[in-house]
Amino acid sequence: MEFGGLIRGFRARSGEATLLDRLDNFRDRLITSLVVVIIATGVGFYISITFDVLGIVTAPIEPFLNGERLKYLSPTDPFFITLKLAVILGLILSLPYLLIQLWGLVSPLMRPDERRLVKPAIAAGVLLFAVGSVFCYFMVLPLMLRFTMGFQAGSLEEWIVIDRYLKIVVRLVAAFGFAFELPIVILIGTLLGIVTPELLAAKRRHAIAAFTIASAIVTPPDLSSMILLLVPVYLLYEGSIVMSRAVLARRPALAAEAEG
Amino acid sequence: MKYFGPSSGDMPFLDHLEELRWRILWSLLAVVLCTIVGFVLVTQLDVLGLLVAPIEPLLAEERLRYLNPTDPFFITLKLALLVGLLLASPIVVYQLWAFLAPALRPSERRAIVPSLYFGLALFTLGVAMAYYIALPITLQFTMGFQTESLEPSIVISEYLSVVIRMLLAFGVVFEMPILILALTVMGLVTPEFLSEKRRHALAIITIACALITPGDVITLTILMIIPLALLYELSITLSKVVVRRRRIAPATAEG
């Protein structure tokens, strides 16, 4: 009885669903999401053994290998690398479903004005992530490899191992993808009134310092990829200042609130 | 040769501690001496070649690599220790036995000696099955992926860890009948219970096999399930024998 009273005490502010209903809802969404991810990973496994997915991943380093293939050190590696690719593919394939589930979970808790922001933000976020990782794959990776592998060519010979290479690629591509999300973060911040274009412009120097440190941490320890990350991120920062100015100009009410 | 052979059980507590100390010292001495013998064996005979043999057909005339200049020495040392432990194990087991035996009842003493031999035979069977059947299948399976973009450059340390893990896993898992037998002797399970719960046991065996076998090889998992299911049946029969003998024994003892 006491427990029931406790639950009733937690009755949500919206008045529609109790905490238990929420938990139930959460559990159902979690289970279906897991099932979808597992199925999608199965599909991903099929894709990664029928199509040459690994070939796409290794394409940037191929010109530097003199016709040789990448090596693996443990006899179980080829299988586990295929499995890893399958999991990554599975997550990408099930991403739309996961986002819908997350939306269903979070949207009842949002105010209408917040809710209106989410859909365009997600669309733009996915697009920007894709732009960032494509930029990384086609521009940054080849440049970085040319730079780092150009040293000590007289006394060292390349013997690139797939899992080390894969680690660098995944880390770099993910870093660029996430870094390119910066405008979304800033725009949402502006719309919610957390930051203003004036503040961003005033703190420009701090932002550049923070970006430099972050990109030095995120990229492998070579200068080229760090600079290649820093420059576009800085440009995106300037771009988002301009954009948030434009957004505020179109919404006088928000602008007044920001000033007041 | 203080406390090397069997001892009588009637001793004060401190004497037991003294005995334990000597038994541990004898065991350590045996391991050290056998490791030295093992070192000679490993350097004279091609022990490593034996472990490498399963992967050789998949390597296209190449040899396994080592990445660190100190690796060949330390791998020899590791193998020597392994061989040493193997050679010393009868002495270590005997010391353990000699220490524990006075504390056991005669009926328990009579049960343990054969079960040690039986356990050794089962362990060997498991290891042999892993070496001759499971290992080649696993290697063929895992190395069959991504052949167009990857090239094997197998490193000895990685290879050895896969091999040793697999041999040990099979050896340990094949000890299942001993465990069931021991449980029957202690009266914790009965043959009726075991045959009743057969379906549950099969499910558990299947899950355990799927977890243990490296590389999640489906054929290998099945390959491991079959002998384990047979061993389970064998242990039901054995525990029936144990129970029947136990029923006869008190009767003859009384009569």
Short mmCIF file of C-alpha atoms in Angstrom, two decimals:
data_model
loop_
_atom_site.label_atom_id
_atom_site.label_comp_id
_atom_site.label_asym_id
_atom_site.label_seq_id
_atom_site.Cartn_x
_atom_site.Cartn_y
_atom_site.Cartn_z
CA MET A 1 0.00 0.00 0.00
CA GLU A 2 2.78 2.35 0.96
CA PHE A 3 4.51 1.61 -2.30
CA GLY A 4 1.33 2.42 -4.25
CA GLY A 5 1.06 5.74 -2.46
CA LEU A 6 4.66 6.47 -3.29
CA ILE A 7 4.00 5.78 -6.95
CA ARG A 8 0.93 7.99 -6.95
CA GLY A 9 3.03 10.70 -5.38
CA PHE A 10 5.31 10.54 -8.39
CA ARG A 11 2.41 11.22 -10.75
CA ALA A 12 3.86 13.13 -13.66
CA ARG A 13 3.20 16.82 -14.05
CA SER A 14 1.53 16.33 -17.43
CA GLY A 15 -1.14 14.36 -15.61
CA GLU A 16 -1.37 11.69 -18.29
CA ALA A 17 1.17 9.06 -17.38
CA THR A 18 2.39 7.84 -14.02
CA LEU A 19 6.01 7.03 -13.37
CA LEU A 20 5.23 3.32 -13.71
CA ASP A 21 3.68 3.90 -17.13
CA ARG A 22 6.78 5.82 -18.14
CA LEU A 23 9.06 3.03 -16.94
CA ASP A 24 6.93 0.48 -18.78
CA ASN A 25 7.08 2.56 -21.92
CA PHE A 26 10.84 2.98 -21.50
CA ARG A 27 11.34 -0.76 -21.06
CA ASP A 28 9.30 -1.61 -24.16
CA ARG A 29 11.23 0.90 -26.26
CA LEU A 30 14.55 -0.36 -24.93
CA ILE A 31 13.73 -3.98 -25.74
CA THR A 32 12.45 -3.28 -29.25
CA SER A 33 15.48 -1.06 -29.91
CA LEU A 34 17.82 -3.85 -28.82
CA VAL A 35 16.02 -6.34 -31.04
CA VAL A 36 16.21 -3.96 -33.99
CA VAL A 37 19.94 -3.36 -33.41
CA ILE A 38 20.59 -7.11 -33.26
CA ILE A 39 18.65 -7.76 -36.47
CA ALA A 40 20.36 -4.84 -38.18
CA THR A 41 23.74 -6.21 -37.05
CA GLY A 42 22.82 -9.50 -38.68
CA VAL A 43 22.04 -7.63 -41.88
CA GLY A 44 25.31 -5.73 -41.43
CA PHE A 45 27.20 -9.02 -41.13
CA TYR A 46 25.67 -10.23 -44.36
CA ILE A 47 26.57 -6.96 -46.09
CA SER A 48 30.14 -7.00 -44.82
CA ILE A 49 30.80 -10.51 -46.10
CA THR A 50 29.09 -10.10 -49.49
CA PHE A 51 30.29 -6.61 -50.35
CA ASP A 52 33.82 -5.35 -49.87
CA VAL A 53 33.06 -3.00 -46.98
CA LEU A 54 36.54 -3.38 -45.53
CA GLY A 55 37.91 -2.43 -48.95
CA ILE A 56 36.19 0.95 -48.63
CA VAL A 57 37.72 1.44 -45.21
CA THR A 58 41.20 0.53 -46.38
CA ALA A 59 41.04 2.48 -49.66
CA PRO A 60 42.77 5.64 -48.26
CA ILE A 61 45.91 3.72 -47.27
CA GLU A 62 46.09 1.48 -50.34
CA PRO A 63 48.24 3.87 -52.46
CA PHE A 64 50.93 3.82 -49.77
CA LEU A 65 51.24 0.05 -49.54
CA ASN A 66 53.03 -0.77 -52.84
CA GLY A 67 50.41 -3.31 -53.84
CA GLU A 68 50.52 -5.18 -50.54
CA ARG A 69 47.53 -5.90 -48.35
CA LEU A 70 47.02 -4.95 -44.73
CA LYS A 71 48.15 -7.56 -42.21
CA TYR A 72 46.50 -9.20 -39.23
CA LEU A 73 48.39 -10.54 -36.24
CA SER A 74 45.96 -12.89 -34.52
CA PRO A 75 44.36 -15.79 -36.40
CA THR A 76 40.94 -14.80 -35.06
CA ASP A 77 41.24 -11.17 -36.25
CA PRO A 78 39.54 -11.45 -39.67
CA PHE A 79 36.39 -12.80 -38.08
CA PHE A 80 36.30 -10.28 -35.26
CA ILE A 81 36.97 -7.39 -37.62
CA THR A 82 34.08 -8.55 -39.79
CA LEU A 83 31.96 -8.67 -36.63
CA LYS A 84 33.04 -5.14 -35.67
CA LEU A 85 32.12 -3.86 -39.13
CA ALA A 86 28.77 -5.64 -38.81
CA VAL A 87 28.07 -3.90 -35.50
CA ILE A 88 28.97 -0.49 -36.92
CA LEU A 89 26.81 -1.11 -39.99
CA GLY A 90 24.01 -2.38 -37.77
CA LEU A 91 24.09 0.76 -35.64
CA ILE A 92 24.03 2.97 -38.73
CA LEU A 93 21.14 0.99 -40.23
CA SER A 94 19.09 1.07 -37.06
CA LEU A 95 19.83 4.74 -36.32
CA PRO A 96 16.52 6.05 -37.76
CA TYR A 97 14.56 3.62 -35.63
CA LEU A 98 16.60 4.46 -32.53
CA LEU A 99 16.03 8.17 -33.10
CA ILE A 100 12.27 7.64 -33.45
CA GLN A 101 12.23 5.66 -30.20
CA LEU A 102 14.21 8.33 -28.41
CA TRP A 103 11.87 10.97 -29.79
CA GLY A 104 8.84 9.05 -28.56
CA LEU A 105 10.41 8.83 -25.13
CA VAL A 106 11.54 12.43 -24.82
CA SER A 107 8.89 14.42 -26.68
CA PRO A 108 6.14 14.19 -24.02
CA LEU A 109 8.54 15.89 -21.61
CA MET A 110 9.20 18.88 -23.88
CA ARG A 111 7.57 22.25 -24.24
CA PRO A 112 5.97 22.84 -27.70
CA ASP A 113 8.59 25.41 -28.68
CA GLU A 114 11.36 22.95 -27.81
CA ARG A 115 9.55 20.22 -29.65
CA ARG A 116 9.42 22.26 -32.83
CA LEU A 117 13.22 22.57 -32.79
CA VAL A 118 14.02 18.89 -32.62
CA LYS A 119 13.11 17.60 -36.07
CA PRO A 120 15.11 20.11 -38.12
CA ALA A 121 17.94 19.83 -35.61
CA ILE A 122 18.16 16.06 -36.03
CA ALA A 123 18.01 16.30 -39.81
CA ALA A 124 20.72 18.96 -39.89
CA GLY A 125 22.77 17.03 -37.32
CA VAL A 126 22.80 13.84 -39.37
CA LEU A 127 23.66 15.81 -42.50
CA LEU A 128 26.52 17.67 -40.81
CA PHE A 129 27.89 14.45 -39.31
CA ALA A 130 27.90 12.92 -42.78
CA VAL A 131 29.63 15.98 -44.25
CA GLY A 132 32.28 15.86 -41.53
CA SER A 133 33.05 12.19 -41.95
CA VAL A 134 33.11 12.42 -45.75
CA PHE A 135 35.48 15.38 -45.51
CA CYS A 136 37.68 13.34 -43.19
CA TYR A 137 37.64 10.26 -45.41
CA PHE A 138 38.43 11.98 -48.69
CA MET A 139 40.63 14.89 -47.60
CA VAL A 140 42.10 14.42 -44.15
CA LEU A 141 42.94 10.72 -44.08
CA PRO A 142 45.01 10.67 -47.30
CA LEU A 143 46.85 13.84 -46.27
CA MET A 144 47.53 12.56 -42.80
CA LEU A 145 48.79 9.19 -44.03
CA ARG A 146 51.05 10.85 -46.60
CA PHE A 147 52.44 13.07 -43.86
CA THR A 148 53.04 10.47 -41.15
CA MET A 149 54.27 7.73 -43.47
CA GLY A 150 56.66 10.10 -45.22
CA PHE A 151 59.10 10.05 -42.31
CA GLN A 152 62.02 7.61 -41.93
CA ALA A 153 61.27 5.99 -45.27
CA GLY A 154 65.01 5.26 -45.60
CA SER A 155 65.24 2.90 -42.65
CA LEU A 156 61.69 1.74 -41.95
CA GLU A 157 59.28 -0.35 -43.96
CA GLU A 158 55.50 -0.23 -43.59
CA TRP A 159 53.82 -3.33 -42.19
CA ILE A 160 50.40 -1.91 -41.37
CA VAL A 161 48.21 -3.99 -39.12
CA ILE A 162 44.49 -3.81 -39.72
CA ASP A 163 43.28 -3.27 -36.16
CA ARG A 164 45.65 -0.34 -35.55
CA TYR A 165 44.70 1.20 -38.88
CA LEU A 166 41.02 0.66 -38.16
CA LYS A 167 41.37 2.33 -34.77
CA ILE A 168 42.89 5.45 -36.34
CA VAL A 169 40.25 5.61 -39.08
CA VAL A 170 37.26 5.13 -36.79
CA ARG A 171 38.58 7.66 -34.28
CA LEU A 172 39.36 10.29 -36.88
CA VAL A 173 36.13 9.90 -38.85
CA ALA A 174 34.05 10.02 -35.66
CA ALA A 175 35.98 13.06 -34.41
CA PHE A 176 35.27 14.99 -37.61
CA GLY A 177 31.65 13.91 -37.63
CA PHE A 178 31.08 15.12 -34.08
CA ALA A 179 33.13 18.31 -34.54
CA PHE A 180 30.94 19.27 -37.47
CA GLU A 181 27.92 19.20 -35.14
CA LEU A 182 29.12 22.45 -33.59
CA PRO A 183 26.71 24.77 -35.49
CA ILE A 184 23.71 22.70 -34.33
CA VAL A 185 24.79 23.00 -30.72
CA ILE A 186 25.31 26.74 -31.03
CA LEU A 187 22.05 27.32 -32.90
CA ILE A 188 20.00 25.39 -30.38
CA GLY A 189 21.75 27.25 -27.61
CA THR A 190 20.83 30.53 -29.25
CA LEU A 191 17.21 29.54 -29.78
CA LEU A 192 16.86 28.46 -26.18
CA GLY A 193 18.50 31.67 -25.04
CA ILE A 194 21.55 30.04 -23.47
CA VAL A 195 24.11 31.84 -25.65
CA THR A 196 23.96 35.01 -27.74
CA PRO A 197 25.92 35.93 -30.87
CA GLU A 198 27.51 38.79 -28.96
CA LEU A 199 28.81 36.44 -26.29
CA LEU A 200 30.15 34.06 -28.95
CA ALA A 201 31.89 36.87 -30.78
CA ALA A 202 33.36 38.26 -27.58
CA LYS A 203 34.68 34.88 -26.45
CA ARG A 204 36.15 34.06 -29.86
CA ARG A 205 39.69 33.78 -28.57
CA HIS A 206 38.70 31.42 -25.78
CA ALA A 207 36.81 29.29 -28.28
CA ILE A 208 39.85 29.02 -30.56
CA ALA A 209 42.02 27.95 -27.64
CA ALA A 210 39.46 25.33 -26.63
CA PHE A 211 39.19 24.01 -30.22
CA THR A 212 42.98 23.77 -30.48
CA ILE A 213 43.26 21.75 -27.30
CA ALA A 214 40.30 19.53 -28.20
CA SER A 215 41.55 18.77 -31.71
CA ALA A 216 45.05 18.04 -30.40
CA ILE A 217 43.53 15.49 -28.04
CA VAL A 218 41.14 13.95 -30.53
CA THR A 219 43.38 13.52 -33.58
CA PRO A 220 46.43 11.25 -33.75
CA PRO A 221 49.58 13.10 -32.74
CA ASP A 222 50.40 14.61 -36.10
CA LEU A 223 50.08 18.28 -36.92
CA SER A 224 48.37 17.93 -40.29
CA SER A 225 45.16 16.28 -39.11
CA MET A 226 44.94 18.63 -36.13
CA ILE A 227 45.12 21.70 -38.38
CA LEU A 228 42.72 20.08 -40.83
CA LEU A 229 40.25 19.69 -37.98
CA LEU A 230 40.89 23.09 -36.41
CA VAL A 231 40.35 25.17 -39.56
CA PRO A 232 36.90 23.85 -40.55
CA VAL A 233 35.73 23.87 -36.94
CA TYR A 234 36.75 27.51 -36.62
CA LEU A 235 34.97 28.36 -39.88
CA LEU A 236 31.89 26.54 -38.61
CA TYR A 237 32.09 28.59 -35.43
CA GLU A 238 32.12 31.85 -37.40
CA GLY A 239 29.35 30.53 -39.63
CA SER A 240 27.19 29.70 -36.66
CA ILE A 241 27.68 33.18 -35.19
CA VAL A 242 26.39 34.64 -38.45
CA MET A 243 23.52 32.15 -38.53
CA SER A 244 22.47 32.77 -34.98
CA ARG A 245 22.46 36.51 -35.69
CA ALA A 246 20.16 35.82 -38.63
CA VAL A 247 17.90 33.66 -36.50
CA LEU A 248 17.62 36.30 -33.82
CA ALA A 249 16.93 38.99 -36.42
CA ARG A 250 13.98 36.94 -37.62
CA ARG A 251 12.66 36.54 -34.11
CA PRO A 252 12.49 39.90 -32.42
CA ALA A 253 10.84 38.45 -29.32
CA LEU A 254 13.74 36.10 -28.64
CA ALA A 255 16.21 38.86 -29.37
CA ALA A 256 14.53 41.18 -26.89
CA GLU A 257 14.58 38.44 -24.29
CA ALA A 258 18.25 37.87 -24.94
CA GLU A 259 19.04 41.54 -24.46
CA GLY A 260 16.83 41.97 -21.44
CA MET B 1 63.12 -36.51 3.01
CA LYS B 2 61.08 -35.12 5.85
CA TYR B 3 57.34 -35.41 5.22
CA PHE B 4 57.81 -36.52 1.59
CA GLY B 5 55.93 -39.79 1.91
CA PRO B 6 52.52 -40.43 3.47
CA SER B 7 52.05 -39.32 7.06
CA SER B 8 49.83 -40.56 9.83
CA GLY B 9 46.88 -38.37 10.68
CA ASP B 10 47.42 -38.30 14.44
CA MET B 11 49.36 -35.09 14.94
CA PRO B 12 48.90 -31.89 16.91
CA PHE B 13 47.84 -28.82 14.95
CA LEU B 14 51.32 -27.25 14.69
CA ASP B 15 52.70 -30.45 13.24
CA HIS B 16 50.09 -30.22 10.48
CA LEU B 17 51.32 -26.74 9.67
CA GLU B 18 54.88 -28.00 9.63
CA GLU B 19 53.82 -30.79 7.31
CA LEU B 20 52.02 -28.34 5.02
CA ARG B 21 55.15 -26.21 4.83
CA TRP B 22 57.26 -29.16 3.76
CA ARG B 23 54.68 -30.32 1.23
CA ILE B 24 54.60 -26.85 -0.38
CA LEU B 25 58.40 -26.76 -0.43
CA TRP B 26 58.62 -30.19 -2.05
CA SER B 27 56.04 -29.15 -4.66
CA LEU B 28 57.89 -25.92 -5.47
CA LEU B 29 61.18 -27.78 -5.73
CA ALA B 30 59.55 -30.27 -8.10
CA VAL B 31 58.18 -27.45 -10.28
CA VAL B 32 61.55 -25.69 -10.45
CA LEU B 33 63.46 -28.86 -11.33
CA CYS B 34 60.87 -29.90 -13.88
CA THR B 35 60.94 -26.43 -15.45
CA ILE B 36 64.70 -26.80 -15.95
CA VAL B 37 64.08 -30.18 -17.56
CA GLY B 38 61.31 -28.48 -19.58
CA PHE B 39 63.74 -25.81 -20.77
CA VAL B 40 66.11 -28.49 -22.04
CA LEU B 41 63.22 -30.31 -23.69
CA VAL B 42 61.89 -27.15 -25.37
CA THR B 43 65.29 -26.17 -26.73
CA GLN B 44 66.22 -29.71 -27.83
CA LEU B 45 62.89 -30.94 -29.20
CA ASP B 46 60.53 -28.94 -31.39
CA VAL B 47 57.79 -28.34 -28.79
CA LEU B 48 56.83 -25.02 -30.36
CA GLY B 49 56.56 -26.77 -33.73
CA LEU B 50 53.97 -29.06 -32.20
CA LEU B 51 51.84 -26.11 -31.09
CA VAL B 52 52.30 -24.31 -34.40
CA ALA B 53 51.40 -27.32 -36.55
CA PRO B 54 47.62 -26.63 -36.71
CA ILE B 55 48.11 -23.24 -38.36
CA GLU B 56 50.93 -24.25 -40.71
CA PRO B 57 48.71 -25.36 -43.63
CA LEU B 58 47.02 -21.94 -43.60
CA LEU B 59 50.22 -19.90 -43.77
CA ALA B 60 51.41 -20.56 -47.32
CA GLU B 61 55.03 -21.53 -46.49
CA GLU B 62 55.56 -18.57 -44.20
CA ARG B 63 56.57 -18.79 -40.56
CA LEU B 64 54.96 -17.11 -37.57
CA ARG B 65 56.39 -13.70 -36.63
CA TYR B 66 57.59 -12.12 -33.46
CA LEU B 67 57.35 -8.36 -32.94
CA ASN B 68 59.67 -7.91 -30.00
CA PRO B 69 63.38 -8.92 -30.15
CA THR B 70 63.12 -10.57 -26.72
CA ASP B 71 60.07 -12.64 -27.65
CA PRO B 72 61.80 -15.88 -28.77
CA PHE B 73 63.60 -16.22 -25.43
CA PHE B 74 60.57 -15.42 -23.30
CA ILE B 75 58.32 -17.71 -25.30
CA THR B 76 60.83 -20.52 -24.76
CA LEU B 77 60.76 -19.72 -21.04
CA LYS B 78 56.97 -19.75 -20.99
CA LEU B 79 56.86 -23.11 -22.77
CA ALA B 80 59.49 -24.47 -20.36
CA LEU B 81 57.30 -23.42 -17.43
CA LEU B 82 54.28 -25.05 -19.06
CA VAL B 83 56.15 -28.30 -19.67
CA GLY B 84 57.56 -28.08 -16.15
CA LEU B 85 54.12 -27.74 -14.59
CA LEU B 86 52.93 -30.67 -16.67
CA LEU B 87 55.87 -32.85 -15.60
CA ALA B 88 55.64 -31.81 -11.97
CA SER B 89 51.89 -32.27 -11.71
CA PRO B 90 52.05 -35.94 -10.54
CA ILE B 91 54.37 -34.95 -7.67
CA VAL B 92 52.28 -31.89 -6.76
CA VAL B 93 49.06 -33.93 -6.85
CA TYR B 94 50.69 -36.65 -4.76
CA GLN B 95 51.80 -34.09 -2.14
CA LEU B 96 48.32 -32.65 -2.00
CA TRP B 97 46.89 -36.15 -1.69
CA ALA B 98 49.34 -37.18 1.05
CA PHE B 99 48.41 -34.08 3.04
CA LEU B 100 44.68 -34.53 2.69
CA ALA B 101 44.35 -38.33 2.80
CA PRO B 102 44.54 -38.75 6.62
CA ALA B 103 41.55 -36.40 6.91
CA LEU B 104 39.37 -38.48 4.62
CA ARG B 105 37.16 -41.43 5.40
CA PRO B 106 38.27 -44.73 3.77
CA SER B 107 35.26 -44.71 1.46
CA GLU B 108 36.13 -41.21 0.25
CA ARG B 109 39.76 -42.23 -0.13
CA ARG B 110 38.72 -45.14 -2.30
CA ALA B 111 36.60 -42.84 -4.51
CA ILE B 112 39.21 -40.14 -5.08
CA VAL B 113 42.10 -42.13 -6.52
CA PRO B 114 40.19 -43.58 -9.50
CA SER B 115 38.46 -40.26 -10.12
CA LEU B 116 41.88 -38.60 -10.40
CA TYR B 117 42.89 -41.04 -13.13
CA PHE B 118 39.52 -40.64 -14.79
CA GLY B 119 39.82 -36.85 -14.66
CA LEU B 120 43.28 -36.95 -16.19
CA ALA B 121 42.02 -39.16 -19.02
CA LEU B 122 39.08 -36.83 -19.67
CA PHE B 123 41.30 -33.74 -19.64
CA THR B 124 43.62 -35.38 -22.15
CA LEU B 125 40.65 -36.33 -24.31
CA GLY B 126 39.39 -32.73 -24.29
CA VAL B 127 42.82 -31.32 -25.15
CA ALA B 128 43.29 -33.85 -27.93
CA MET B 129 39.89 -33.03 -29.37
CA ALA B 130 40.70 -29.31 -29.30
CA TYR B 131 44.11 -29.86 -30.92
CA TYR B 132 43.13 -32.26 -33.67
CA ILE B 133 39.58 -31.16 -34.53
CA ALA B 134 38.45 -27.88 -33.00
CA LEU B 135 41.60 -25.83 -33.57
CA PRO B 136 41.98 -26.50 -37.33
CA ILE B 137 38.27 -25.82 -37.89
CA THR B 138 38.36 -22.57 -35.93
CA LEU B 139 41.46 -21.31 -37.70
CA GLN B 140 40.05 -22.16 -41.10
CA PHE B 141 36.82 -20.38 -40.21
CA THR B 142 38.21 -17.17 -38.74
CA MET B 143 40.96 -16.81 -41.34
CA GLY B 144 38.45 -17.30 -44.15
CA PHE B 145 37.04 -13.80 -43.73
CA GLN B 146 38.17 -10.67 -45.61
CA THR B 147 40.74 -12.54 -47.65
CA GLU B 148 40.73 -9.96 -50.45
CA SER B 149 41.76 -7.03 -48.28
CA LEU B 150 43.76 -8.71 -45.53
CA GLU B 151 46.87 -10.82 -45.40
CA PRO B 152 47.93 -13.09 -42.52
CA SER B 153 51.00 -12.05 -40.60
CA ILE B 154 50.36 -14.17 -37.54
CA VAL B 155 52.33 -13.26 -34.45
CA ILE B 156 53.40 -16.06 -32.13
CA SER B 157 52.22 -14.45 -28.87
CA GLU B 158 48.70 -13.84 -30.21
CA TYR B 159 48.56 -17.30 -31.72
CA LEU B 160 49.77 -18.98 -28.53
CA SER B 161 47.16 -17.22 -26.41
CA VAL B 162 44.39 -18.42 -28.73
CA VAL B 163 45.74 -21.99 -28.76
CA ILE B 164 46.36 -22.29 -25.03
CA ARG B 165 43.01 -20.79 -24.13
CA MET B 166 41.24 -23.21 -26.41
CA LEU B 167 43.14 -26.33 -25.27
CA LEU B 168 42.52 -25.46 -21.62
CA ALA B 169 38.86 -24.65 -22.19
CA PHE B 170 38.23 -28.01 -23.82
CA GLY B 171 40.23 -29.86 -21.17
CA VAL B 172 38.41 -28.20 -18.27
CA VAL B 173 34.95 -28.57 -19.81
CA PHE B 174 35.55 -32.28 -20.40
CA GLU B 175 35.91 -32.68 -16.62
CA MET B 176 32.14 -32.36 -16.27
CA PRO B 177 31.53 -36.08 -15.44
CA ILE B 178 33.98 -35.82 -12.52
CA LEU B 179 32.05 -32.89 -11.13
CA ILE B 180 28.73 -34.71 -11.47
CA LEU B 181 30.25 -37.86 -9.98
CA ALA B 182 31.56 -35.92 -7.00
CA LEU B 183 28.15 -34.32 -6.51
CA THR B 184 26.51 -37.77 -6.63
CA VAL B 185 28.95 -39.20 -4.09
CA MET B 186 28.20 -36.29 -1.78
CA GLY B 187 24.51 -36.95 -2.32
CA LEU B 188 23.70 -33.55 -3.81
CA VAL B 189 22.31 -34.96 -7.07
CA THR B 190 20.75 -38.27 -7.97
CA PRO B 191 20.71 -40.04 -11.34
CA GLU B 192 16.91 -39.63 -11.46
CA PHE B 193 17.28 -35.86 -11.02
CA LEU B 194 19.95 -35.76 -13.74
CA SER B 195 17.91 -37.64 -16.32
CA GLU B 196 14.81 -35.64 -15.45
CA LYS B 197 16.61 -32.31 -16.00
CA ARG B 198 18.25 -33.49 -19.20
CA ARG B 199 16.65 -30.76 -21.32
CA HIS B 200 17.75 -28.01 -18.95
CA ALA B 201 21.25 -29.45 -18.94
CA LEU B 202 21.35 -29.45 -22.74
CA ALA B 203 20.30 -25.82 -22.83
CA ILE B 204 22.99 -24.86 -20.32
CA ILE B 205 25.61 -26.87 -22.22
CA THR B 206 24.65 -25.13 -25.45
CA ILE B 207 24.94 -21.67 -23.92
CA ALA B 208 28.23 -22.51 -22.20
CA CYS B 209 29.68 -23.87 -25.44
CA ALA B 210 28.61 -20.78 -27.36
CA LEU B 211 30.37 -18.63 -24.78
CA ILE B 212 33.55 -20.68 -24.45
CA THR B 213 34.42 -21.45 -28.06
CA PRO B 214 36.53 -18.65 -29.48
CA GLY B 215 35.39 -17.06 -32.70
CA ASP B 216 31.74 -17.93 -32.18
CA VAL B 217 32.13 -20.68 -34.73
CA ILE B 218 28.79 -22.39 -35.08
CA THR B 219 30.20 -25.68 -36.34
CA LEU B 220 32.67 -25.70 -33.47
CA THR B 221 29.97 -24.96 -30.92
CA ILE B 222 28.00 -27.94 -32.20
CA LEU B 223 31.19 -29.98 -32.22
CA MET B 224 31.63 -29.23 -28.56
CA ILE B 225 27.97 -29.76 -27.65
CA ILE B 226 27.92 -33.35 -28.96
CA PRO B 227 30.73 -34.76 -26.78
CA LEU B 228 29.44 -32.83 -23.79
CA ALA B 229 25.95 -34.25 -24.22
CA LEU B 230 27.52 -37.72 -24.46
CA LEU B 231 29.61 -37.02 -21.37
CA TYR B 232 26.46 -35.95 -19.56
CA GLU B 233 24.82 -39.28 -20.42
CA LEU B 234 27.98 -41.08 -19.34
CA SER B 235 27.93 -39.29 -16.02
CA ILE B 236 24.29 -40.28 -15.47
CA THR B 237 25.28 -43.92 -15.96
CA LEU B 238 28.28 -43.51 -13.67
CA SER B 239 26.25 -41.91 -10.93
CA LYS B 240 23.74 -44.76 -11.22
CA VAL B 241 26.61 -47.17 -10.61
CA VAL B 242 27.77 -45.12 -7.64
CA VAL B 243 24.32 -45.04 -6.14
CA ARG B 244 23.79 -48.78 -6.63
CA ARG B 245 27.13 -49.61 -5.03
CA ARG B 246 26.34 -47.28 -2.18
CA ARG B 247 23.04 -49.16 -1.63
CA ILE B 248 24.83 -52.51 -1.62
CA ALA B 249 27.75 -51.38 0.52
CA PRO B 250 25.86 -50.58 3.75
CA ALA B 251 23.96 -53.85 3.42
CA THR B 252 27.18 -55.89 3.19
CA ALA B 253 28.75 -53.82 5.95
CA GLU B 254 25.83 -54.54 8.19
CA GLY B 255 25.61 -58.20 7.22
#
